[in-house]
CSV table of C-alpha atoms and ligand atoms in Angstrom, one decimal:
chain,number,residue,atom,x,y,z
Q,1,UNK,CA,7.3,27.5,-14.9
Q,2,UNK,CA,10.6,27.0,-16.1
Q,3,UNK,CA,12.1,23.8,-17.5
Q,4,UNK,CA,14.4,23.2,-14.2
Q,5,UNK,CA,10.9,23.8,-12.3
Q,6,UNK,CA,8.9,21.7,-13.7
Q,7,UNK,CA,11.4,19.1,-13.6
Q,8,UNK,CA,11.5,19.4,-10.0
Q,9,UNK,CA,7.8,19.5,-9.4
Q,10,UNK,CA,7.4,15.9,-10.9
Q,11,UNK,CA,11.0,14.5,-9.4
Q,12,UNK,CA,12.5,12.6,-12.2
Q,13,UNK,CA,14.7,9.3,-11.4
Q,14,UNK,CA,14.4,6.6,-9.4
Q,15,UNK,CA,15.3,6.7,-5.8
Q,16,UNK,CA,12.6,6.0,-3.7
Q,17,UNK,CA,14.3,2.6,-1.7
Q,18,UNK,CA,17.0,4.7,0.0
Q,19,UNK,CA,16.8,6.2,3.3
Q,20,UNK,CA,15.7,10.0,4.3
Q,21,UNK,CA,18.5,12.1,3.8
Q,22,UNK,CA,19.4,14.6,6.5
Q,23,UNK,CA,19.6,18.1,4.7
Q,24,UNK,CA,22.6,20.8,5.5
Q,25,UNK,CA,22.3,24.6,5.0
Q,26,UNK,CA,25.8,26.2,6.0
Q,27,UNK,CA,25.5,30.3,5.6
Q,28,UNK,CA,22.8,30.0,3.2
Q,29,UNK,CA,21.5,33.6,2.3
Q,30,UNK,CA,19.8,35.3,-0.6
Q,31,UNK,CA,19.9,39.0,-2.1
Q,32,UNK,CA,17.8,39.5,-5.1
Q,33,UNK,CA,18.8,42.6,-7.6
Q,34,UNK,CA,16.1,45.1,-7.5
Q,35,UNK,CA,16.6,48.4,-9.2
Q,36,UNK,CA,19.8,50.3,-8.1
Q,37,UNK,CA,19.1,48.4,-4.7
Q,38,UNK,CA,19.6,44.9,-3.2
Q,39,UNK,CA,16.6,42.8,-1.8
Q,40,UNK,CA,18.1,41.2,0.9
Q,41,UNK,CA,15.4,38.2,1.6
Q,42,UNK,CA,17.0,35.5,3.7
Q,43,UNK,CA,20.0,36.6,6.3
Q,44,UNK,CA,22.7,33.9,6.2
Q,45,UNK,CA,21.2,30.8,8.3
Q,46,UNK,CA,22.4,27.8,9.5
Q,47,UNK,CA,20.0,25.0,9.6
Q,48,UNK,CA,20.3,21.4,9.9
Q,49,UNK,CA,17.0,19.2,9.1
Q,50,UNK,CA,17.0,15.4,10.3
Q,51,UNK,CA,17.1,12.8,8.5
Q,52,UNK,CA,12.9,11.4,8.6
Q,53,UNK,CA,11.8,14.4,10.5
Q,54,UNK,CA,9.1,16.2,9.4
Q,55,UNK,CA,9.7,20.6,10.0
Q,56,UNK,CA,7.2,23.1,9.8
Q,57,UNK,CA,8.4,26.2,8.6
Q,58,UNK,CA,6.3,29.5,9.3
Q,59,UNK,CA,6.7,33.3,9.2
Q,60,UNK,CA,5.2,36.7,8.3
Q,61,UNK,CA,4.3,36.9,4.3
Q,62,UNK,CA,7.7,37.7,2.1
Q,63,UNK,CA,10.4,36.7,4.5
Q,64,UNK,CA,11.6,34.5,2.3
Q,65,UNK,CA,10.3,30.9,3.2
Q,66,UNK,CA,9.7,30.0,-0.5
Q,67,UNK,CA,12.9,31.3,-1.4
Q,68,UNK,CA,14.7,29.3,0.9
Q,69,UNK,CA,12.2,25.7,-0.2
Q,70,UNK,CA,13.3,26.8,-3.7
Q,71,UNK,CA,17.4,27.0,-2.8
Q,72,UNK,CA,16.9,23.9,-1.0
Q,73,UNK,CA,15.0,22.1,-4.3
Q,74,UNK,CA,18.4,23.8,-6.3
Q,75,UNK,CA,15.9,26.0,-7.9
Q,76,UNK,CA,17.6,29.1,-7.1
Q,77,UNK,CA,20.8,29.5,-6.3
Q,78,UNK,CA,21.7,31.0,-2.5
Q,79,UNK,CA,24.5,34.1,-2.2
Q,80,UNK,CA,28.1,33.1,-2.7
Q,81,UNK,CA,28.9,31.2,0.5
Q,82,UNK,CA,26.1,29.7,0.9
Q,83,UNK,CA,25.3,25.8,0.8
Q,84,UNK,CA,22.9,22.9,0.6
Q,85,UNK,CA,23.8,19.5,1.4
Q,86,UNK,CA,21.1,16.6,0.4
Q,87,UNK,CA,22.7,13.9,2.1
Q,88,UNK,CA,25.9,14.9,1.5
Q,89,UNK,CA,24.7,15.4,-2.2
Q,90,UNK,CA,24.2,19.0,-4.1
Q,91,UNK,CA,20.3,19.8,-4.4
Q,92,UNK,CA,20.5,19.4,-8.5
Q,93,UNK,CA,22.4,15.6,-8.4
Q,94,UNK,CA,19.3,14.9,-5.9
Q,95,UNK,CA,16.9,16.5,-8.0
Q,96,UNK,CA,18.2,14.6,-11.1
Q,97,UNK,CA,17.5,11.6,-9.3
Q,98,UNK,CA,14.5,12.2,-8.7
Q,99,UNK,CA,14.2,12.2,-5.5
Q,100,UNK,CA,12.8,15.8,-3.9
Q,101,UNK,CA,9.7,16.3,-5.2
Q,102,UNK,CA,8.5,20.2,-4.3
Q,103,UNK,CA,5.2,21.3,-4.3
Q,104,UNK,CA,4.9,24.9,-5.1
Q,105,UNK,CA,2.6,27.7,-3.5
Q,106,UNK,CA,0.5,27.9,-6.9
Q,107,UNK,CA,0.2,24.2,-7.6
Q,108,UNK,CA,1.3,24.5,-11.4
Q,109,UNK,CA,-0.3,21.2,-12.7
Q,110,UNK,CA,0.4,21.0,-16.3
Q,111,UNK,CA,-3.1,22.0,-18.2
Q,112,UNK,CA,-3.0,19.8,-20.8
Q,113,UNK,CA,-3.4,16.8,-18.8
Q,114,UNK,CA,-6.4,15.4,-16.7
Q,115,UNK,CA,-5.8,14.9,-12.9
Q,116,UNK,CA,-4.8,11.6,-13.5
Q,117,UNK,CA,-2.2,12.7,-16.1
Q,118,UNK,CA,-0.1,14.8,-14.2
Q,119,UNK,CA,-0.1,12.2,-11.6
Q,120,UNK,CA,0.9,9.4,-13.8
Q,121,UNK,CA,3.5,11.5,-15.5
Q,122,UNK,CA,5.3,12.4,-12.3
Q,123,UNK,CA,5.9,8.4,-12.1
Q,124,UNK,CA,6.8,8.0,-15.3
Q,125,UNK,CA,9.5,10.5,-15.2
Q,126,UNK,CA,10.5,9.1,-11.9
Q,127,UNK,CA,11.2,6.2,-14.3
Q,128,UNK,CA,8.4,3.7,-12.4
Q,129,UNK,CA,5.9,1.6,-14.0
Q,130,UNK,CA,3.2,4.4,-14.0
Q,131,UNK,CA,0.7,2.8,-11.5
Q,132,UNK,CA,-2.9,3.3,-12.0
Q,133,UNK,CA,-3.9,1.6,-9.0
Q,134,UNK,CA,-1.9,3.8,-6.3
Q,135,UNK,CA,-2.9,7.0,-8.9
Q,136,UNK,CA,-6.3,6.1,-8.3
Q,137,UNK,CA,-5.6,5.3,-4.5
Q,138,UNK,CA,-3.7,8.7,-4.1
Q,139,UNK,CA,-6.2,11.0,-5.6
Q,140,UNK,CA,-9.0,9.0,-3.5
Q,141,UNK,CA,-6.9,9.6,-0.3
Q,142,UNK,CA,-6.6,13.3,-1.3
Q,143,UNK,CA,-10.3,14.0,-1.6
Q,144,UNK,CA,-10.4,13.9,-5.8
Q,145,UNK,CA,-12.7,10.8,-6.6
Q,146,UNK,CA,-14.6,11.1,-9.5
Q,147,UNK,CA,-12.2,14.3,-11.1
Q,148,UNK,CA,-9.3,11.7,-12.6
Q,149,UNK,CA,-10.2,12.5,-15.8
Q,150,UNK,CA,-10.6,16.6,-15.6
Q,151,UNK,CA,-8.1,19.0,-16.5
Q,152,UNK,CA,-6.5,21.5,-13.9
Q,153,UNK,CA,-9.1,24.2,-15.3
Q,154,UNK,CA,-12.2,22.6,-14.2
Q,155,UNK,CA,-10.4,22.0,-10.8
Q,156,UNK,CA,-10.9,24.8,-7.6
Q,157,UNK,CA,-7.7,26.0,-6.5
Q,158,UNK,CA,-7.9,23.6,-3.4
Q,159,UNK,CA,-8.3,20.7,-5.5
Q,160,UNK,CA,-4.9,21.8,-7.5
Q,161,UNK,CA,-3.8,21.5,-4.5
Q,162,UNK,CA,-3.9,18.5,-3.4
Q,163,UNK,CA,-3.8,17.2,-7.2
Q,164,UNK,CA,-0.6,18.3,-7.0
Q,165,UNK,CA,0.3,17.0,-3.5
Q,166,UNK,CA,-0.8,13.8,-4.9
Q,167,UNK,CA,1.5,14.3,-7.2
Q,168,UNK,CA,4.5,14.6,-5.6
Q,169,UNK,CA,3.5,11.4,-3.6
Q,170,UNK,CA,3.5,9.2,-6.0
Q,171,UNK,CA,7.3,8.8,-6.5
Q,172,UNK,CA,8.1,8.7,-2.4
Q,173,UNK,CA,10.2,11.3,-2.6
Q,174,UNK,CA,13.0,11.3,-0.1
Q,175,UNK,CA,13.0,14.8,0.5
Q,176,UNK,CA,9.7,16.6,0.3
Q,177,UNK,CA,9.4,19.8,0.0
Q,178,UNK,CA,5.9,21.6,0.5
Q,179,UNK,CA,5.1,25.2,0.3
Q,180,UNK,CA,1.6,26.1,1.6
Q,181,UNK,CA,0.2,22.7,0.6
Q,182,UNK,CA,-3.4,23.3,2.1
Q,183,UNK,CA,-3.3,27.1,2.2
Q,184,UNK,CA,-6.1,27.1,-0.7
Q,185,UNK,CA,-8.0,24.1,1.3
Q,186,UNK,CA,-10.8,24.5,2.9
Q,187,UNK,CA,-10.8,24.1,6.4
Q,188,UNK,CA,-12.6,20.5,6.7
Q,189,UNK,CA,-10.7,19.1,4.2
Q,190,UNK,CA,-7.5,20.3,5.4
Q,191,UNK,CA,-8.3,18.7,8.7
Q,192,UNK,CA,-8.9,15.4,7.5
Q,193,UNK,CA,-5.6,15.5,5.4
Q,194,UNK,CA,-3.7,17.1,8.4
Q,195,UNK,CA,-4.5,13.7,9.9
Q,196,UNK,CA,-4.5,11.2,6.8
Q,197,UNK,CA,-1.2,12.5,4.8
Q,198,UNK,CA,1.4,12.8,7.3
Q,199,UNK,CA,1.6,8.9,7.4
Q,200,UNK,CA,2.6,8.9,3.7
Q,201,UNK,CA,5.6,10.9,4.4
Q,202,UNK,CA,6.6,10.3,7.9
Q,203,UNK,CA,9.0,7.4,8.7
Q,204,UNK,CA,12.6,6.6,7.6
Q,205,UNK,CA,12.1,7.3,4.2
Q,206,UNK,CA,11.1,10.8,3.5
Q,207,UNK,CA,13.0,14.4,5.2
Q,208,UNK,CA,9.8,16.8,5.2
Q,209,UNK,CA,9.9,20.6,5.2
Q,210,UNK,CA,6.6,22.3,4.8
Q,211,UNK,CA,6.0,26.0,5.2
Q,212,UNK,CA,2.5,27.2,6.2
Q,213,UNK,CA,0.6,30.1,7.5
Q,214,UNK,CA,-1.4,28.0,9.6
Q,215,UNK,CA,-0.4,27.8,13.4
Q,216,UNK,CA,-1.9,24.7,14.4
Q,217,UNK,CA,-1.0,22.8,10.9
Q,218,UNK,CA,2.6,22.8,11.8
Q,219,UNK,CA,2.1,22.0,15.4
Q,220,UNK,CA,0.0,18.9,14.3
Q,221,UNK,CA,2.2,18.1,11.5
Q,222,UNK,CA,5.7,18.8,12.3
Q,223,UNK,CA,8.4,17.3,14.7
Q,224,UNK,CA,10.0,20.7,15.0
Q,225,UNK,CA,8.7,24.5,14.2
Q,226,UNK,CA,11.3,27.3,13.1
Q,227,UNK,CA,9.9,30.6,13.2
Q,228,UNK,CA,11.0,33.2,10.8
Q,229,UNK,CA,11.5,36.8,11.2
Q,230,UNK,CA,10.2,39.2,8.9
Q,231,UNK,CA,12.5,39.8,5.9
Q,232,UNK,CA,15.3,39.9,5.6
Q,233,UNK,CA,14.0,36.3,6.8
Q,234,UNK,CA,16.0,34.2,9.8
Q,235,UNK,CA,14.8,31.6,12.4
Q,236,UNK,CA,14.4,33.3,15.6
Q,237,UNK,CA,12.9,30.5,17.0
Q,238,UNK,CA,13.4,26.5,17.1
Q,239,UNK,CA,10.0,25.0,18.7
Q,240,UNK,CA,10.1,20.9,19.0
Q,241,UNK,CA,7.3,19.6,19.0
Q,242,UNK,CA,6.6,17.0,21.6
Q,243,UNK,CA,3.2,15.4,20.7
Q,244,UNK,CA,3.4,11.9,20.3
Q,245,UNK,CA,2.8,10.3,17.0
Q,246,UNK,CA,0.6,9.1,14.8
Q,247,UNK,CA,-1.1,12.7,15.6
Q,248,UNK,CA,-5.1,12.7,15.6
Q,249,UNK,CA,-7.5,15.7,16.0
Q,250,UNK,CA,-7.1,14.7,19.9
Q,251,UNK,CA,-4.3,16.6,19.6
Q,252,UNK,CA,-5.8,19.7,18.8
Q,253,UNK,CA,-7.3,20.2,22.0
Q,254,UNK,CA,-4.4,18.9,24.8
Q,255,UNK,CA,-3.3,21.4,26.9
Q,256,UNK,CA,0.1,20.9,25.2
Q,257,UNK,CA,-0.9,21.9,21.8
Q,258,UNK,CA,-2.5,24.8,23.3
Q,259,UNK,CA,0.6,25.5,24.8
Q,260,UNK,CA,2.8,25.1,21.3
Q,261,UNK,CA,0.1,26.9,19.4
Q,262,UNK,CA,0.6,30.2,21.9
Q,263,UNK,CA,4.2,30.2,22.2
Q,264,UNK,CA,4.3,30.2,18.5
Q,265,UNK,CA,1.6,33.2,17.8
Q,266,UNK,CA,2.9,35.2,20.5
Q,267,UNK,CA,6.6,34.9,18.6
Q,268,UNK,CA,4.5,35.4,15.0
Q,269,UNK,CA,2.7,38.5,16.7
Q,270,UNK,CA,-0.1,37.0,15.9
Q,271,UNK,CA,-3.5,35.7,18.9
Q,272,UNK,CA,-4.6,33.0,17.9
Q,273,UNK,CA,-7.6,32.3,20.3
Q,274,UNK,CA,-8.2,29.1,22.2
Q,275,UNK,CA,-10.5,27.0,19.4
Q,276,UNK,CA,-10.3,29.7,17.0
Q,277,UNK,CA,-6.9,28.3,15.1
Q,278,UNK,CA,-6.6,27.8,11.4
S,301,ATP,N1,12.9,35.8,-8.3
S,301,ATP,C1,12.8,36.9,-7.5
S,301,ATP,N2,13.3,38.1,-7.8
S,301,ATP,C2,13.2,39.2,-7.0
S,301,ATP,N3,12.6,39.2,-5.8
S,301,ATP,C3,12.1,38.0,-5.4
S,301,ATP,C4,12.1,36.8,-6.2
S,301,ATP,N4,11.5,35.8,-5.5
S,301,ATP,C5,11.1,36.4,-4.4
S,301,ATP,N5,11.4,37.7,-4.3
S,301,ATP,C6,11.2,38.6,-3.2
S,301,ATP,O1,11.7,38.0,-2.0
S,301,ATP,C7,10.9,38.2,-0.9
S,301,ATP,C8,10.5,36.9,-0.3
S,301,ATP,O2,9.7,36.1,-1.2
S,301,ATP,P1,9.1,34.7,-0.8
S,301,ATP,O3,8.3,34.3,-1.9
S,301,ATP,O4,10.3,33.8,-0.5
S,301,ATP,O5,8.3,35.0,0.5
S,301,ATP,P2,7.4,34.1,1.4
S,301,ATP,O6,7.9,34.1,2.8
S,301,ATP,O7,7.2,32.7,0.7
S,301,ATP,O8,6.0,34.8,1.4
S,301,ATP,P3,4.5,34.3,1.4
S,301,ATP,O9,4.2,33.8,2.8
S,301,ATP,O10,3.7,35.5,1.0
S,301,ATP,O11,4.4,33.2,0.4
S,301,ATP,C9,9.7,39.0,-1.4
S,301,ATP,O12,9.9,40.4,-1.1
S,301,ATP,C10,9.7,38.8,-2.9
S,301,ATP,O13,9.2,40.0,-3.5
S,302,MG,MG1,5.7,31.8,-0.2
């Protein structure tokens, strides 16, 4: 993990009081150099997020959905021509504020430190009291009682997980930006956190973008779905979602959802059997 990355991954400034910051991509595409050729992984898109709304994004492995969370976090850089507006600010002066926190595909917890550790440092470098009370609350809420004090190695990869979602919490970021947070989960635990999370990021304060392989996740999490095409990656499809909120597990089995869940697979390519979703 490189130095901008890790950065990142905690959020490091202060910033959590302001509103949710609507997010602007203008013509934002990316080429990587391979060999004598040209990757071409995200065709140029247009997309507008909402300020407070929470957007599931999903698509077919490697069409470029972490690329395009990482040129949103100012990670990577997008092809000449292409932009990201925060809030009317550049990715990096938001990031130096400390107010995106990402969490990436892998997790990347910092091994030296216990669970707790990584949590607590995330606050401390968004410049905040470091908290032990809301650590301890957080990593409660997320399922990690009793594993405060253990380092990342002892941890499954589902607990990094949500160690690391945890982290990312703890400052309130106003843009959040979550890259299969539950893909290594396992599927009761995801559940309850598919209903128990979403109220610590939805509201005025925090813009939400989430990529996931899992169907019914974003249709019970998000306000909005975009599909993706496989790479070079574009949205070929804009779903709202229409459930009413707070969501429950209710949800899960309305005819609506049903509805969402299909419409969605049939775009992916993928059947996704009635009470057979991930
Ligand atoms: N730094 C890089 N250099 C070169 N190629 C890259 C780089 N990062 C990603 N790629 C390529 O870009 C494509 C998209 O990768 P990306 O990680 O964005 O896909 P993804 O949609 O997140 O896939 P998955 O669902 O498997 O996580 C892949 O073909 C990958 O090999
Ligand atoms: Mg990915």
């Amino acid at each position: 993990m490189s130095a901008a990355e890790a950065a990142a991954d905690v959020g490091s400034g202060a910033g959590a009081a302001s509103a949710a910051p609507q997010v602007v991509c203008t013509a934002l595409a990316k080429t990587f150099p391979a060999g004598r050729e040209a990757l071409r992984v995200l065709d140029p898109l247009d997309l507008t997020l909402e300020a407070g709304s929470v957007t599931a994004l999903v698509g077919p492995s490697g069409c470029g959905k972490s690329t395009l969370l990482r040129i949103i976090a100012g990670l990577e850089r997008p092809d000449t021509g292409g932009s990201v507006r925060i809030g009317g600010d550049d990715p990096a002066a938001v990031r130096r504020r400390g107010e995106l926190a990402i969490a990436f595909q892998d997790a990347s917890l910092l091994p030296w430190r216990t669970t707790a550790g990584n949590v607590a440092l995330a606050q401390r470098l968004a410049r905040r009291p470091v908290d032990r009370e809301r650590i301890a609350e957080l990593l409660r809420l997320v399922g990690l009682e009793g594993f405060e004090q253990v380092r990342p190695a002892q941890l499954s990869g589902g607990m990094r997980q949500r160690a690391a979602i945890a982290r990312c919490l703890i400052t309130e970021p106003r843009l959040l930006l979550l890259d299969e947070p539950f893909g290594a989960v396992d599927e009761l635990t995801r559940r309850r956190l598919n209903i128990e999370l979403p109220p610590l990021w939805s509201g005025a304060q925090t813009t939400t973008l989430l990529v996931t392989h899992s169907i019914s996740e974003a249709v019970l999490l998000a306000d909005r779905v975009l599909v993706m095409s496989p790479r070079p990656g574009s949205v070929v499809a804009d779903i709202p979602v229409d459930l009413e909120r707070p969501r429950s597990l209710e949800h899960v089995h309305s005819a609506r959802f049903a509805e969402l869940t299909e419409r969605i697979g049939a775009l992916l390519g993928v059947d996704e059997p009635a009470g057979a979703r991930g």
